[in-house]
Coordinates of C-alpha atoms in Angstrom, one line a residue:
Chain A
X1 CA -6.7 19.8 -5.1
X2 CA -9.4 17.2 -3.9
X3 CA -9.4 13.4 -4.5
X4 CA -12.1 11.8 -6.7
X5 CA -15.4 12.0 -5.2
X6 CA -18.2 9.8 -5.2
X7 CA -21.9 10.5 -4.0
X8 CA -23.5 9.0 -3.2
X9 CA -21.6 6.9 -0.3
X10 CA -24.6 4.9 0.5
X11 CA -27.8 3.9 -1.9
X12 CA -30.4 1.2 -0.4
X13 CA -32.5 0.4 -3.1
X14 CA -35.4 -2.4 -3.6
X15 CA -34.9 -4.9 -6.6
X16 CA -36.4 -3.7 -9.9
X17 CA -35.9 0.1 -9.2
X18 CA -32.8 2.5 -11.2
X19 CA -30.1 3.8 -9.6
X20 CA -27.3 6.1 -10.7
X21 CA -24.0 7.1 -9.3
X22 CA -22.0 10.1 -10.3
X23 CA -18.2 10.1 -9.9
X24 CA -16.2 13.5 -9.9
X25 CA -12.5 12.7 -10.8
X26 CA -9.5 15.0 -9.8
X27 CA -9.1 17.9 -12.0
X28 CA -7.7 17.5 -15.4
X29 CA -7.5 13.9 -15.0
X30 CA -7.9 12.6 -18.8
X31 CA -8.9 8.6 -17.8
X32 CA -11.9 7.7 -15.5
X33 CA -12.3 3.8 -14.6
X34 CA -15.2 2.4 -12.7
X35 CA -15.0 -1.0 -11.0
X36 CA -17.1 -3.2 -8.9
X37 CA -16.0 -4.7 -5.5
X38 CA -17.5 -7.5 -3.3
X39 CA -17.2 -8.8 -0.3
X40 CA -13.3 -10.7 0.2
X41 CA -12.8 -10.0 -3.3
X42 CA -10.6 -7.6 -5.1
X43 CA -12.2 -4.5 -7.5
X44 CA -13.2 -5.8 -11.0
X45 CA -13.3 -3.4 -13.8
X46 CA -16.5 -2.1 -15.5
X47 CA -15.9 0.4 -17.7
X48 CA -13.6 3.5 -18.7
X49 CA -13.2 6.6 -20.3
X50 CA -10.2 8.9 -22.2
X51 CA -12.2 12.4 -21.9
X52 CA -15.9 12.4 -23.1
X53 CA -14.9 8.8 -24.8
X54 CA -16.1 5.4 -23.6
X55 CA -12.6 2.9 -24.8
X56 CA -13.9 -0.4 -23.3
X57 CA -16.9 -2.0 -21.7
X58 CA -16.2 -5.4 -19.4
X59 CA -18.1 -8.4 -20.5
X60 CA -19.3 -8.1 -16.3
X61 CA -21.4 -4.8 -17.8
X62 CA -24.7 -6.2 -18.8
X63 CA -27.2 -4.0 -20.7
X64 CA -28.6 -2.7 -17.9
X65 CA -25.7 -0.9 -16.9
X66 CA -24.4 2.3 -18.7
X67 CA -22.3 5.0 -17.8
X68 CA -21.7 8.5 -19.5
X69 CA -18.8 11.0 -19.3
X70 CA -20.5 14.1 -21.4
X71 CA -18.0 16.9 -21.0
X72 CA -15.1 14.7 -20.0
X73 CA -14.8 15.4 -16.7
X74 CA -17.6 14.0 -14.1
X75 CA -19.1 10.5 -14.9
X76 CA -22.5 8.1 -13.9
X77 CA -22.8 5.2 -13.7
X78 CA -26.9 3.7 -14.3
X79 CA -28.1 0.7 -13.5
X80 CA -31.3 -0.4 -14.4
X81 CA -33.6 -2.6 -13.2
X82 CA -31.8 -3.5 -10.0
X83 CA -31.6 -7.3 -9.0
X84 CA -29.9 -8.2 -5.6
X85 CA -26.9 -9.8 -7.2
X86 CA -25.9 -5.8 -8.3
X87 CA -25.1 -5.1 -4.0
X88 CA -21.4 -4.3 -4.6
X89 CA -19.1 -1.2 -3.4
X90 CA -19.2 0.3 -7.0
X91 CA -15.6 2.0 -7.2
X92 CA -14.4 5.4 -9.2
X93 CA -10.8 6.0 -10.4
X94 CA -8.9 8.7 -12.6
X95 CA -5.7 9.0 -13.7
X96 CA -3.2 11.1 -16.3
X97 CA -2.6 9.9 -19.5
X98 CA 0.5 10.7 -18.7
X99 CA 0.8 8.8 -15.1
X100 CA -0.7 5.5 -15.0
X101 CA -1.3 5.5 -11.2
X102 CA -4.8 5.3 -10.4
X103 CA -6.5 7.3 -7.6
X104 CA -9.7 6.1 -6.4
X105 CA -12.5 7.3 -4.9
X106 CA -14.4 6.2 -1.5
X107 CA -16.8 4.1 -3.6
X108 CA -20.9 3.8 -3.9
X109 CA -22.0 0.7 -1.8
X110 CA -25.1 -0.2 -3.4
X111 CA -27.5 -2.5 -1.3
X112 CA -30.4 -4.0 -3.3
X113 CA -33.1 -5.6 -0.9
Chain B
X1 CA -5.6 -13.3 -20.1
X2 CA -3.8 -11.6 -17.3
X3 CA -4.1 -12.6 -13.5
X4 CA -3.1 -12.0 -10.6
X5 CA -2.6 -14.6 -7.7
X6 CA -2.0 -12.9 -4.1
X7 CA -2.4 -16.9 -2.3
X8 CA -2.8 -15.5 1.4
X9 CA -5.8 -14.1 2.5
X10 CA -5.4 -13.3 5.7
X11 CA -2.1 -13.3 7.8
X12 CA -2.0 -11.7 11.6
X13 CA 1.5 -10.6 12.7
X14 CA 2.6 -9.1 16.4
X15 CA 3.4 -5.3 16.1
X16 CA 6.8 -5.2 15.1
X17 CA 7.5 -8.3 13.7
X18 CA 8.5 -7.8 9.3
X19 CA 5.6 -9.4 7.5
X20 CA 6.0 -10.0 3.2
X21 CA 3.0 -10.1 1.2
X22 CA 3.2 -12.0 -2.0
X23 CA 1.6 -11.8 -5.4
X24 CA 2.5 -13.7 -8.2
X25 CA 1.1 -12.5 -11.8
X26 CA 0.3 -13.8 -15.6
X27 CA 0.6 -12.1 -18.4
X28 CA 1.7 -12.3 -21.9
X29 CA 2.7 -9.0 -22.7
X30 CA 6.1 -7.8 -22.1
X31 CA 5.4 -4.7 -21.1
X32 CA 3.4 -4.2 -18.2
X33 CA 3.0 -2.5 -14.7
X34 CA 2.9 -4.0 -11.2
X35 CA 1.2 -2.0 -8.7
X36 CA 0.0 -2.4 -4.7
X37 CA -2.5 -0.5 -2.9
X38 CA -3.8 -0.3 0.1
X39 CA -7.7 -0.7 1.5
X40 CA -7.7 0.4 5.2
X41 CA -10.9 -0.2 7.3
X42 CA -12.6 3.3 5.7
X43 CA -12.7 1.1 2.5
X44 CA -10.8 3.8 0.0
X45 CA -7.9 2.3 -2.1
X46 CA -4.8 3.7 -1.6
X47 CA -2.2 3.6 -4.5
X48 CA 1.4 2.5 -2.8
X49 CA 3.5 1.7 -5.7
X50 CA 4.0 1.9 -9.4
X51 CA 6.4 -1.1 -11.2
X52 CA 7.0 -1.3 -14.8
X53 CA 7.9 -4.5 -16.3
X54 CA 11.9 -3.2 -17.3
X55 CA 12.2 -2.4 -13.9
X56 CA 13.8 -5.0 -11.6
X57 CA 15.3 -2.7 -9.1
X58 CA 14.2 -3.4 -5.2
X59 CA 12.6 -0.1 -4.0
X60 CA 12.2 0.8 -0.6
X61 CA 10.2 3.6 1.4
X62 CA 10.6 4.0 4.6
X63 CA 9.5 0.5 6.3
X64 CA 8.0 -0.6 2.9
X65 CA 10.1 -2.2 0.0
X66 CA 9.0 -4.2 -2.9
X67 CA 10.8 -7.7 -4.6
X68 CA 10.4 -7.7 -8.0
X69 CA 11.5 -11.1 -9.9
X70 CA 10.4 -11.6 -13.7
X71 CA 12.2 -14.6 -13.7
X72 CA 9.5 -15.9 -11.2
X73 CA 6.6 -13.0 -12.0
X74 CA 6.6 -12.2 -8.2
X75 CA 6.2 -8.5 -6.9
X76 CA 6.4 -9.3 -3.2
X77 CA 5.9 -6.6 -0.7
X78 CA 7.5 -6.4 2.9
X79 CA 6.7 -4.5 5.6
X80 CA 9.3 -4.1 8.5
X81 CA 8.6 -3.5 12.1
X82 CA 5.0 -3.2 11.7
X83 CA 2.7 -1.4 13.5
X84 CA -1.2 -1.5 14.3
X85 CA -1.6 1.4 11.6
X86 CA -0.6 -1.2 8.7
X87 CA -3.8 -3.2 9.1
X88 CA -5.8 -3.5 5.8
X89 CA -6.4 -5.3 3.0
X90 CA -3.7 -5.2 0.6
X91 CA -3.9 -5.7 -3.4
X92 CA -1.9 -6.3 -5.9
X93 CA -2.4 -5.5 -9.5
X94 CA -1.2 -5.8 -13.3
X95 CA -1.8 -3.5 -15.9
X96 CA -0.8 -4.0 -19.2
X97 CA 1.0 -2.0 -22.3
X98 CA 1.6 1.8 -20.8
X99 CA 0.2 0.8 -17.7
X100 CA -2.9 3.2 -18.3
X101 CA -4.9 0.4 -18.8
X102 CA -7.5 -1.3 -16.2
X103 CA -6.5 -2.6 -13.4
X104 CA -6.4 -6.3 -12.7
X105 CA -6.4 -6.9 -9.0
X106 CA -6.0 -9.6 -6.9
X107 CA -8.3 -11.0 -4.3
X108 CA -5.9 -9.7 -1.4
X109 CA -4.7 -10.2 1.4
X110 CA -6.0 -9.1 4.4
X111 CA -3.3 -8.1 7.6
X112 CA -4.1 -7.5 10.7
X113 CA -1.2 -6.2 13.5
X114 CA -2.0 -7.1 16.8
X115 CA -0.3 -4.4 19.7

């Protein structure tokens, strides 16, 4: 079985534009987390899912973010509207219900110029 | 509000030598999971170890072992005889209730072995 994919690895984007970032978990993984890592700092959590169900949104997702899990299994992440503060290494992670260890993808580093 | 304090950033150690990471953690609930991971220079998180807050047993694999003290809320981690591979950033982080729950990490602490 694979680990949790991300693509892409690498989006450079100019401020104002949308990006989105889809996140493949490892199969039959029930949770899916996304968090956000800069520079010298550790990952901060965005948002996650239990299947096709969104449980809990960080106060750090503004309105211009969303993210979707339709069928339970792959995710995106949106953002809209790009500004520069958004350049982070936008992190994927899934787990069992049953198994709370978290496996995590390579990440998305965004770049906003 | 949970948190998690790892107050090294960086430390540099002679292949070798044993090195201990600490981390120190708040939480109110009494049930909770400790975990470390691992960010090597390819940048991809890798999961370590899993801790749950009834726990207290030492654990050790192979060169690594992990201190866990409630009565402190420490979850230090050693490495012994280190080698160049062990350079990263490590992290510590706290989940709460099952432990399926987002992470909270901390800022880490970055190690670099020198040959």
């Amino acid at each position: 079985d694979t680990g949790v994919s991300q693509n892409p690895r690498h989006k450079i984007t100019k401020r104002g534009q949308n990006v989105t970032f889809r996140c493949d978990p490892i199969s039959e993984h029930n949770r899916l987390y996304w968090y956000r890592q800069t520079l010298g700092q550790g990952p901060e959590f965005l948002t996650y899912f239990q299947n096709e169900a969104q449980l809990e949104k960080s106060r750090l997702l503004s309105d211009r973010f969303s993210a979707e899990r339709p069928k339970g299994s792959f995710s995106t992440l949106e953002i809209q509207r790009t500004e520069q503060g958004d350049s982070a290494m936008y992190l994927c992670a899934s787990s069992l219900l049953s198994h709370n260890e978290q496996y995590f993808g390579p990440g998305t580093r965004l770049t906003v110029t | 509000a949970q948190k998690v304090t790892q107050a090294q950033t960086e430390i540099s150690v002679v292949e070798k030598e044993d090195v201990t990471l600490d981390c120190v953690y708040e939480t109110r609930d009494t049930t909770y999971y400790l975990f470390w991971y691992k960010q090597p220079p390819s940048g991809e998180l890798v999961f370590l170890i899993r801790r749950n807050s009834f726990d207290e047993q030492n654990e050790i694999s192979g060169r690594y072992s992990w201190n866990f003290q409630k009565s402190t809320s420490s979850f230090n981690f050693t490495i012994t005889a280190s080698q160049v591979v062990d350079s990263a950033v490590y992290f510590c982080a706290l989940s709460e209730d099952s432990g399926n729950t987002p992470l909270v990490f901390g800022k880490g602490t970055r190690l670099s072995v020198i040959a």
